[in-house]
């Protein structure tokens, strides 16, 4: 039976033979190696100690690697130049930026955050420093905007820029600043009135409509959806080229926009493409009377100028041909039809405000304007239905 030290002695002998053949080691070096191997092999205590030492080395190495990794990660993060408060006790990491603010300020404005602080990290009457994980709920730029707002409220005394207002709403929503969010939303809704009269009064489209639509969905602000979606539907490409890649409209909302635009276009064509074929002027000579009798309707021949003048005095509409020519001139040649292709609400207002010629009698002009007002209300209500569709 081989003894425990035999293999070690054999290894030393092989080493000596190799040294003699190739001359790679000195005798003293060989002797030292042999002595070390022999003493370790023959001493069970040393052998066990050496084994334990070798098993500890990988664990220690892993700790050093982890420590170095954590150090590198810390070096990648940077403290905010202004809002790393020396006496702050709440650290928030957002987009690689570290903020340190006061827990008391956060708790004062957010019941949700105050609840998370409850009995957490208390030391007497003070809160120990803690770290809040708000990643995915808040962006650094929005949190910075909110901090700037509270730091210098006087700068926002008279007006808040729309983009700043949207940033504040995102921050207030993400942090649970419910009271602040309420009045901020009202400020934004004032810029996007949902009443038909106020909508028509503003002829120019809002270029930030897509961004507001994304905000309305993200922060559940339903009151903004109707005016924003109508505004997007009348813009080229729905205005989506203004959106960043991370702020895209969902598929369901895209389908709603397409359906709304198709509906708006159809209603505009119905109203402005031509005069309603069913239109009959009750004052026109030859129109059916209330008892069903009447003189024959006039021909479509173009009337003389003298007849046009008399039509104004007699308050009766001219022939179909005369009215058709006047319609083409007032609606098509003026550019109204093309301009309001996807915006029937403002388009109908433009039709109402046209100085209609004497091709129509006074009574028919007033009736047509009243019908167009009713049509505006019907269109505006229909947009609600498209928004409610799944």
Short mmCIF file of C-alpha atoms in Angstrom, two decimals:
data_model
loop_
_atom_site.label_atom_id
_atom_site.label_comp_id
_atom_site.label_asym_id
_atom_site.label_seq_id
_atom_site.Cartn_x
_atom_site.Cartn_y
_atom_site.Cartn_z
CA UNK A 1 0.00 0.00 0.00
CA UNK A 2 1.34 3.43 -0.96
CA UNK A 3 1.94 5.86 1.84
CA UNK A 4 0.56 9.46 1.71
CA UNK A 5 4.00 10.95 1.16
CA UNK A 6 5.00 8.64 -1.72
CA UNK A 7 3.35 10.72 -4.44
CA UNK A 8 4.95 13.90 -3.18
CA UNK A 9 8.42 12.29 -3.06
CA UNK A 10 7.89 10.93 -6.57
CA UNK A 11 7.02 14.41 -7.82
CA UNK A 12 10.21 15.81 -6.31
CA UNK A 13 12.31 13.07 -7.91
CA UNK A 14 10.74 13.83 -11.31
CA UNK A 15 11.57 17.50 -10.81
CA UNK A 16 15.22 16.64 -10.11
CA UNK A 17 15.47 14.50 -13.23
CA UNK A 18 14.06 17.32 -15.32
CA UNK A 19 16.57 19.75 -13.81
CA UNK A 20 19.47 17.45 -14.64
CA UNK A 21 18.30 17.01 -18.25
CA UNK A 22 17.40 20.64 -19.09
CA UNK A 23 19.26 22.60 -16.42
CA UNK A 24 16.25 24.80 -15.59
CA UNK A 25 16.61 25.00 -11.78
CA UNK A 26 19.33 25.26 -9.19
CA UNK A 27 19.85 22.61 -6.61
CA UNK A 28 18.90 24.86 -3.76
CA UNK A 29 15.60 25.73 -5.48
CA UNK A 30 14.83 22.07 -5.94
CA UNK A 31 15.67 21.31 -2.40
CA UNK A 32 13.36 24.06 -1.18
CA UNK A 33 10.47 22.75 -3.24
CA UNK A 34 11.02 19.21 -2.06
CA UNK A 35 11.23 20.32 1.54
CA UNK A 36 8.01 22.29 1.23
CA UNK A 37 6.07 19.49 -0.45
CA UNK A 38 7.36 16.86 1.93
CA UNK A 39 6.62 18.89 5.04
CA UNK A 40 3.11 19.77 3.84
CA UNK A 41 2.29 16.24 2.84
CA UNK A 42 3.47 14.78 6.08
CA UNK A 43 1.76 17.38 8.32
CA UNK A 44 -2.07 16.96 8.33
CA UNK A 45 -2.62 20.25 10.18
CA UNK A 46 -0.69 22.27 7.58
CA UNK A 47 -2.41 20.42 4.77
CA UNK A 48 -5.89 21.25 6.16
CA UNK A 49 -4.92 24.91 6.77
CA UNK A 50 -3.64 25.23 3.20
CA UNK A 51 -6.86 23.73 1.84
CA UNK A 52 -9.02 26.19 3.81
CA UNK A 53 -6.88 29.09 2.64
CA UNK A 54 -7.31 28.12 -1.00
CA UNK A 55 -11.11 27.84 -0.55
CA UNK A 56 -11.30 31.37 0.92
CA UNK A 57 -9.40 33.05 -1.91
CA UNK A 58 -12.20 32.93 -4.59
CA UNK A 59 -14.75 34.30 -2.11
CA UNK A 60 -12.46 37.16 -1.19
CA UNK A 61 -11.81 37.82 -4.88
CA UNK A 62 -15.55 37.97 -5.60
CA UNK A 63 -16.02 40.50 -2.81
CA UNK A 64 -13.27 42.64 -4.32
CA UNK A 65 -14.92 42.46 -7.77
CA UNK A 66 -18.32 43.40 -6.37
CA UNK A 67 -16.79 46.25 -4.42
CA UNK A 68 -15.06 47.54 -7.54
CA UNK A 69 -18.30 47.23 -9.54
CA UNK A 70 -20.26 49.19 -6.95
CA UNK A 71 -17.56 51.83 -6.95
CA UNK A 72 -17.69 52.12 -10.75
CA UNK A 73 -21.49 52.39 -10.63
CA UNK A 74 -21.28 55.16 -8.06
CA UNK A 75 -18.76 56.98 -10.21
CA UNK A 76 -21.19 56.78 -13.18
CA UNK A 77 -23.91 58.52 -11.15
CA UNK A 78 -23.55 62.22 -10.58
CA UNK A 79 -24.96 64.46 -7.92
CA UNK A 80 -27.25 67.21 -9.11
CA UNK A 81 -25.41 70.52 -9.08
CA UNK A 82 -28.17 72.38 -7.29
CA UNK A 83 -30.44 69.86 -5.63
CA UNK A 84 -27.97 67.75 -3.67
CA UNK A 85 -28.86 69.47 -0.42
CA UNK A 86 -26.27 69.37 2.34
CA UNK A 87 -28.94 68.81 4.99
CA UNK A 88 -31.14 66.58 2.84
CA UNK A 89 -32.10 63.13 4.05
CA UNK A 90 -33.92 61.57 1.08
CA UNK A 91 -31.88 60.40 -1.90
CA UNK A 92 -33.61 59.88 -5.25
CA UNK A 93 -31.82 58.42 -8.26
CA UNK A 94 -33.28 59.30 -11.66
CA UNK A 95 -31.65 58.83 -15.08
CA UNK A 96 -28.16 58.60 -13.60
CA UNK A 97 -28.58 61.74 -11.46
CA UNK A 98 -28.70 61.76 -7.68
CA UNK A 99 -30.97 64.21 -5.86
CA UNK A 100 -30.93 64.71 -2.10
CA UNK A 101 -33.94 66.55 -0.71
CA UNK A 102 -35.88 66.75 2.53
CA UNK A 103 -38.17 63.95 3.60
CA UNK A 104 -40.40 66.47 5.37
CA UNK A 105 -41.01 68.31 2.07
CA UNK A 106 -41.91 65.11 0.25
CA UNK A 107 -44.17 63.90 3.07
CA UNK A 108 -45.93 67.27 3.29
CA UNK A 109 -47.08 67.13 -0.33
CA UNK A 110 -47.55 63.39 -0.84
CA UNK A 111 -49.61 61.16 1.44
CA UNK A 112 -48.27 58.14 -0.41
CA UNK A 113 -44.66 59.02 0.33
CA UNK A 114 -45.53 60.04 3.89
CA UNK A 115 -47.00 56.57 4.44
CA UNK A 116 -43.79 54.96 3.19
CA UNK A 117 -41.82 57.04 5.70
CA UNK A 118 -44.04 56.03 8.58
CA UNK A 119 -41.97 54.26 11.23
CA UNK A 120 -39.16 53.87 8.72
CA UNK A 121 -35.70 54.98 9.73
CA UNK A 122 -36.77 57.04 12.71
CA UNK A 123 -34.13 57.98 15.24
CA UNK A 124 -35.80 59.88 18.03
CA UNK A 125 -37.59 62.81 16.37
CA UNK A 126 -35.42 62.68 13.24
CA UNK A 127 -35.51 60.63 10.08
CA UNK A 128 -32.39 58.78 9.10
CA UNK A 129 -31.24 59.21 5.52
CA UNK A 130 -33.16 56.96 3.15
CA UNK A 131 -33.26 56.24 -0.56
CA UNK A 132 -36.45 56.30 -2.61
CA UNK A 133 -36.78 54.18 -5.73
CA UNK A 134 -38.89 56.16 -8.21
CA UNK A 135 -37.31 54.85 -11.39
CA UNK A 136 -39.91 54.16 -14.04
CA UNK A 137 -42.36 56.55 -12.36
CA UNK A 138 -40.49 59.81 -12.84
CA UNK A 139 -37.91 61.43 -15.10
CA UNK A 140 -35.01 63.50 -13.85
CA UNK A 141 -35.98 66.49 -16.01
CA UNK A 142 -39.52 66.53 -14.60
CA UNK A 143 -38.33 66.24 -11.00
CA UNK A 144 -35.84 69.04 -11.58
CA UNK A 145 -38.62 71.21 -13.04
CA UNK A 146 -40.74 70.61 -9.94
CA UNK A 147 -37.85 71.48 -7.62
CA UNK A 148 -37.16 74.68 -9.57
CA UNK A 149 -40.83 75.57 -9.34
CA UNK A 150 -40.86 75.24 -5.55
CA UNK A 151 -37.49 76.96 -5.25
CA UNK A 152 -38.62 80.07 -7.17
CA UNK A 153 -42.45 80.19 -7.28
CA UNK A 154 -42.37 83.88 -8.15
CA UNK A 155 -41.00 83.08 -11.58
CA UNK A 156 -44.29 81.36 -12.42
CA UNK A 157 -46.61 83.95 -10.92
CA UNK A 158 -48.24 85.19 -14.13
CA UNK A 159 -47.96 82.32 -16.57
CA UNK A 160 -46.44 78.88 -16.96
CA UNK A 161 -45.23 77.71 -20.34
CA UNK A 162 -47.25 74.73 -21.64
CA UNK A 163 -44.26 72.38 -21.75
CA UNK A 164 -43.24 73.39 -18.23
CA UNK A 165 -46.82 72.84 -17.10
CA UNK A 166 -46.84 69.33 -18.59
CA UNK A 167 -43.52 68.53 -16.92
CA UNK A 168 -44.90 69.67 -13.56
CA UNK A 169 -48.01 67.52 -14.00
CA UNK A 170 -45.90 64.43 -14.75
CA UNK A 171 -43.78 65.06 -11.66
CA UNK A 172 -46.77 65.75 -9.40
CA UNK A 173 -48.48 62.60 -10.65
CA UNK A 174 -45.40 60.40 -10.23
CA UNK A 175 -44.75 61.64 -6.70
CA UNK A 176 -48.38 61.65 -5.62
CA UNK A 177 -48.53 65.42 -5.05
CA UNK A 178 -52.32 65.26 -5.43
CA UNK A 179 -53.23 68.79 -4.34
CA UNK A 180 -50.63 70.36 -6.62
CA UNK A 181 -51.65 68.08 -9.48
CA UNK A 182 -55.28 69.23 -9.27
CA UNK A 183 -54.60 72.90 -9.91
CA UNK A 184 -51.86 72.18 -12.45
CA UNK A 185 -54.32 70.09 -14.48
CA UNK A 186 -56.86 72.92 -14.33
CA UNK A 187 -54.23 75.30 -15.68
CA UNK A 188 -53.58 72.98 -18.62
CA UNK A 189 -57.28 72.35 -19.28
CA UNK A 190 -57.76 76.12 -19.53
CA UNK A 191 -55.42 76.02 -22.53
CA UNK A 192 -57.50 73.19 -24.05
CA UNK A 193 -61.16 74.18 -23.61
CA UNK A 194 -63.69 71.46 -24.23
CA UNK A 195 -66.57 73.83 -24.96
CA UNK A 196 -67.51 74.17 -28.63
CA UNK A 197 -67.61 77.97 -28.54
CA UNK A 198 -64.10 78.31 -27.12
CA UNK A 199 -62.73 75.67 -29.48
CA UNK A 200 -64.05 77.48 -32.55
CA UNK A 201 -62.69 80.80 -31.32
CA UNK A 202 -59.12 79.48 -31.63
CA UNK A 203 -58.44 78.91 -35.34
CA UNK A 204 -54.82 77.79 -35.11
CA UNK A 205 -53.97 74.15 -34.21
CA UNK A 206 -51.85 73.45 -31.14
CA UNK A 207 -48.53 72.03 -32.28
CA UNK A 208 -48.03 70.21 -28.97
CA UNK A 209 -51.25 68.18 -29.32
CA UNK A 210 -49.54 64.74 -29.52
CA UNK A 211 -47.48 65.41 -26.40
CA UNK A 212 -50.61 66.48 -24.52
CA UNK A 213 -52.39 63.32 -25.74
CA UNK A 214 -49.59 61.15 -24.33
CA UNK A 215 -49.72 63.10 -21.06
CA UNK A 216 -53.51 62.75 -20.84
CA UNK A 217 -53.25 58.97 -21.17
CA UNK A 218 -50.26 58.66 -18.84
CA UNK A 219 -51.80 60.78 -16.09
CA UNK A 220 -55.49 59.87 -16.65
CA UNK A 221 -56.67 63.38 -17.58
CA UNK A 222 -59.80 62.51 -19.55
CA UNK A 223 -60.95 66.12 -19.89
CA UNK A 224 -58.09 66.81 -22.31
CA UNK A 225 -58.78 63.94 -24.70
CA UNK A 226 -61.66 65.44 -26.70
CA UNK A 227 -60.08 68.78 -27.72
CA UNK A 228 -56.66 67.19 -28.16
CA UNK A 229 -57.87 64.35 -30.40
CA UNK A 230 -59.94 66.72 -32.53
CA UNK A 231 -56.91 68.96 -32.90
CA UNK A 232 -54.69 66.02 -33.90
CA UNK A 233 -57.26 64.76 -36.40
CA UNK A 234 -57.07 68.01 -38.36
CA UNK A 235 -53.25 68.14 -38.41
CA UNK A 236 -51.08 66.66 -41.20
CA UNK A 237 -49.92 63.22 -40.12
CA UNK A 238 -51.82 63.77 -36.83
CA UNK A 239 -48.78 65.83 -35.73
CA UNK A 240 -46.95 62.66 -34.70
CA UNK A 241 -43.62 63.80 -36.18
CA UNK A 242 -43.25 66.07 -33.14
CA UNK A 243 -43.20 63.13 -30.71
CA UNK A 244 -40.08 61.52 -29.33
CA UNK A 245 -39.62 57.79 -29.85
CA UNK A 246 -40.39 57.05 -26.20
CA UNK A 247 -43.66 59.02 -26.36
CA UNK A 248 -45.76 57.30 -28.97
CA UNK A 249 -49.52 57.07 -29.32
CA UNK A 250 -50.97 53.63 -28.58
CA UNK A 251 -52.49 51.51 -31.32
CA UNK A 252 -56.04 51.87 -29.98
CA UNK A 253 -55.75 55.66 -29.97
CA UNK A 254 -54.31 55.64 -33.48
CA UNK A 255 -57.39 53.77 -34.68
CA UNK A 256 -59.59 56.32 -32.91
CA UNK A 257 -57.77 59.16 -34.63
CA UNK A 258 -58.21 57.55 -38.04
CA UNK A 259 -61.94 57.00 -37.47
CA UNK A 260 -62.42 60.55 -36.17
CA UNK A 261 -60.62 62.03 -39.18
CA UNK A 262 -62.70 59.99 -41.61
CA UNK A 263 -65.89 61.12 -39.89
CA UNK A 264 -64.84 64.79 -39.87
CA UNK A 265 -63.95 64.65 -43.55
CA UNK A 266 -67.28 63.05 -44.45
CA UNK A 267 -69.22 65.67 -42.51
CA UNK A 268 -67.34 68.52 -44.18
CA UNK A 269 -67.97 67.13 -47.65
CA UNK A 270 -71.64 66.74 -46.77
CA UNK A 271 -71.86 70.35 -45.62
CA UNK A 272 -69.62 72.19 -48.09
CA UNK A 273 -69.22 70.19 -51.28
CA UNK A 274 -72.44 71.60 -52.71
CA UNK A 275 -75.77 72.99 -51.73
CA UNK A 276 -78.11 70.42 -50.21
CA UNK A 277 -80.01 68.88 -53.14
CA UNK A 278 -83.12 68.74 -50.97
CA UNK A 279 -83.02 72.51 -50.45
CA UNK A 280 -86.22 74.27 -51.54
CA UNK A 281 -86.84 77.97 -51.07
CA UNK A 282 -90.39 78.56 -49.92
CA UNK A 283 -90.21 82.12 -51.23
CA UNK A 284 -89.19 81.08 -54.72
CA UNK A 285 -91.85 81.72 -57.34
CA UNK A 286 -93.36 78.38 -58.29
CA UNK A 287 -92.41 76.61 -55.04
CA UNK A 288 -95.15 74.34 -53.69
CA UNK A 289 -97.58 76.15 -51.45
CA UNK A 290 -98.87 74.87 -48.11
CA UNK A 291 -101.89 73.26 -49.82
CA UNK A 292 -99.67 71.41 -52.31
CA UNK A 293 -100.50 73.67 -55.22
CA UNK A 294 -98.25 76.18 -56.88
CA UNK A 295 -96.99 77.54 -60.12
CA UNK A 296 -94.38 75.56 -62.06
CA UNK A 297 -90.80 75.91 -60.86
CA UNK A 298 -88.60 78.23 -62.90
CA UNK A 299 -86.06 76.84 -65.36
CA UNK A 300 -82.34 76.60 -64.59
CA UNK A 301 -81.51 79.28 -67.11
CA UNK A 302 -79.22 82.00 -65.81
CA UNK A 303 -81.30 85.07 -64.90
CA UNK A 304 -80.56 88.54 -66.11
CA UNK A 305 -78.86 91.05 -63.85
CA UNK A 306 -82.08 92.95 -63.53
CA UNK A 307 -83.69 89.85 -62.07
CA UNK A 308 -80.92 89.52 -59.48
CA UNK A 309 -81.64 92.98 -58.23
CA UNK A 310 -85.32 92.28 -58.05
CA UNK A 311 -84.61 89.02 -56.17
CA UNK A 312 -83.12 91.01 -53.32
CA UNK A 313 -86.18 93.18 -53.17
CA UNK A 314 -88.55 90.24 -53.46
CA UNK A 315 -86.51 88.17 -50.96
CA UNK A 316 -86.56 85.03 -53.08
CA UNK A 317 -83.75 82.67 -54.12
CA UNK A 318 -82.46 82.48 -57.65
CA UNK A 319 -82.34 79.40 -59.85
CA UNK A 320 -80.30 76.28 -59.10
CA UNK A 321 -77.71 77.23 -61.74
CA UNK A 322 -77.24 80.71 -60.31
CA UNK A 323 -76.86 79.35 -56.80
CA UNK A 324 -74.43 76.65 -57.94
CA UNK A 325 -72.16 79.24 -59.58
CA UNK A 326 -72.27 81.45 -56.49
CA UNK A 327 -71.47 78.45 -54.26
CA UNK A 328 -68.42 77.49 -56.34
CA UNK A 329 -67.13 81.04 -56.19
CA UNK A 330 -67.68 81.55 -52.46
CA UNK A 331 -66.68 78.08 -51.16
CA UNK A 332 -64.20 76.61 -53.65
CA UNK A 333 -62.51 79.59 -55.28
CA UNK A 334 -62.00 81.24 -51.88
CA UNK A 335 -60.06 78.16 -50.63
CA UNK A 336 -62.48 77.46 -47.77
CA UNK A 337 -63.31 73.94 -48.93
CA UNK A 338 -59.65 72.83 -49.04
CA UNK A 339 -58.61 74.66 -45.86
CA UNK A 340 -61.17 72.96 -43.62
CA UNK A 341 -61.09 69.49 -45.13
CA UNK A 342 -60.56 67.83 -41.72
CA UNK A 343 -61.89 70.67 -39.57
CA UNK A 344 -65.65 70.92 -40.11
CA UNK A 345 -66.30 72.79 -36.86
CA UNK A 346 -64.27 75.81 -37.92
CA UNK A 347 -65.22 75.22 -41.54
CA UNK A 348 -68.90 75.57 -40.73
CA UNK A 349 -68.11 78.79 -38.88
CA UNK A 350 -66.40 80.03 -42.03
CA UNK A 351 -69.53 79.17 -44.05
CA UNK A 352 -71.71 80.97 -41.53
CA UNK A 353 -69.56 84.08 -41.81
CA UNK A 354 -69.54 84.18 -45.62
CA UNK A 355 -71.23 87.20 -47.16
CA UNK A 356 -73.70 85.21 -49.19
CA UNK A 357 -74.87 86.91 -52.35
CA UNK A 358 -78.39 87.69 -53.49
CA UNK A 359 -78.55 84.23 -55.07
CA UNK A 360 -80.25 83.27 -51.79
CA UNK A 361 -83.05 85.08 -50.08
CA UNK A 362 -82.72 86.42 -46.55
CA UNK A 363 -84.91 83.73 -45.02
CA UNK A 364 -82.90 80.90 -46.60
CA UNK A 365 -79.61 82.47 -45.49
CA UNK A 366 -80.76 82.58 -41.88
CA UNK A 367 -82.15 79.06 -42.00
CA UNK A 368 -78.92 77.70 -43.48
CA UNK A 369 -76.84 79.37 -40.77
CA UNK A 370 -79.08 77.90 -38.07
CA UNK A 371 -78.72 74.44 -39.61
CA UNK A 372 -74.95 74.76 -39.66
CA UNK A 373 -74.91 75.71 -35.96
CA UNK A 374 -76.91 72.58 -35.18
CA UNK A 375 -74.53 70.51 -37.30
CA UNK A 376 -71.55 71.81 -35.31
CA UNK A 377 -73.09 70.62 -32.04
CA UNK A 378 -73.88 67.21 -33.53
CA UNK A 379 -70.29 66.74 -34.76
CA UNK A 380 -68.81 67.75 -31.42
CA UNK A 381 -71.00 65.24 -29.58
CA UNK A 382 -70.07 62.49 -32.03
CA UNK A 383 -66.37 62.90 -31.20
CA UNK A 384 -67.23 61.80 -27.64
CA UNK A 385 -68.63 58.55 -29.00
CA UNK A 386 -65.46 57.75 -30.90
CA UNK A 387 -63.37 58.34 -27.76
CA UNK A 388 -65.54 55.93 -25.77
CA UNK A 389 -65.12 53.13 -28.29
CA UNK A 390 -62.81 50.27 -27.28
#
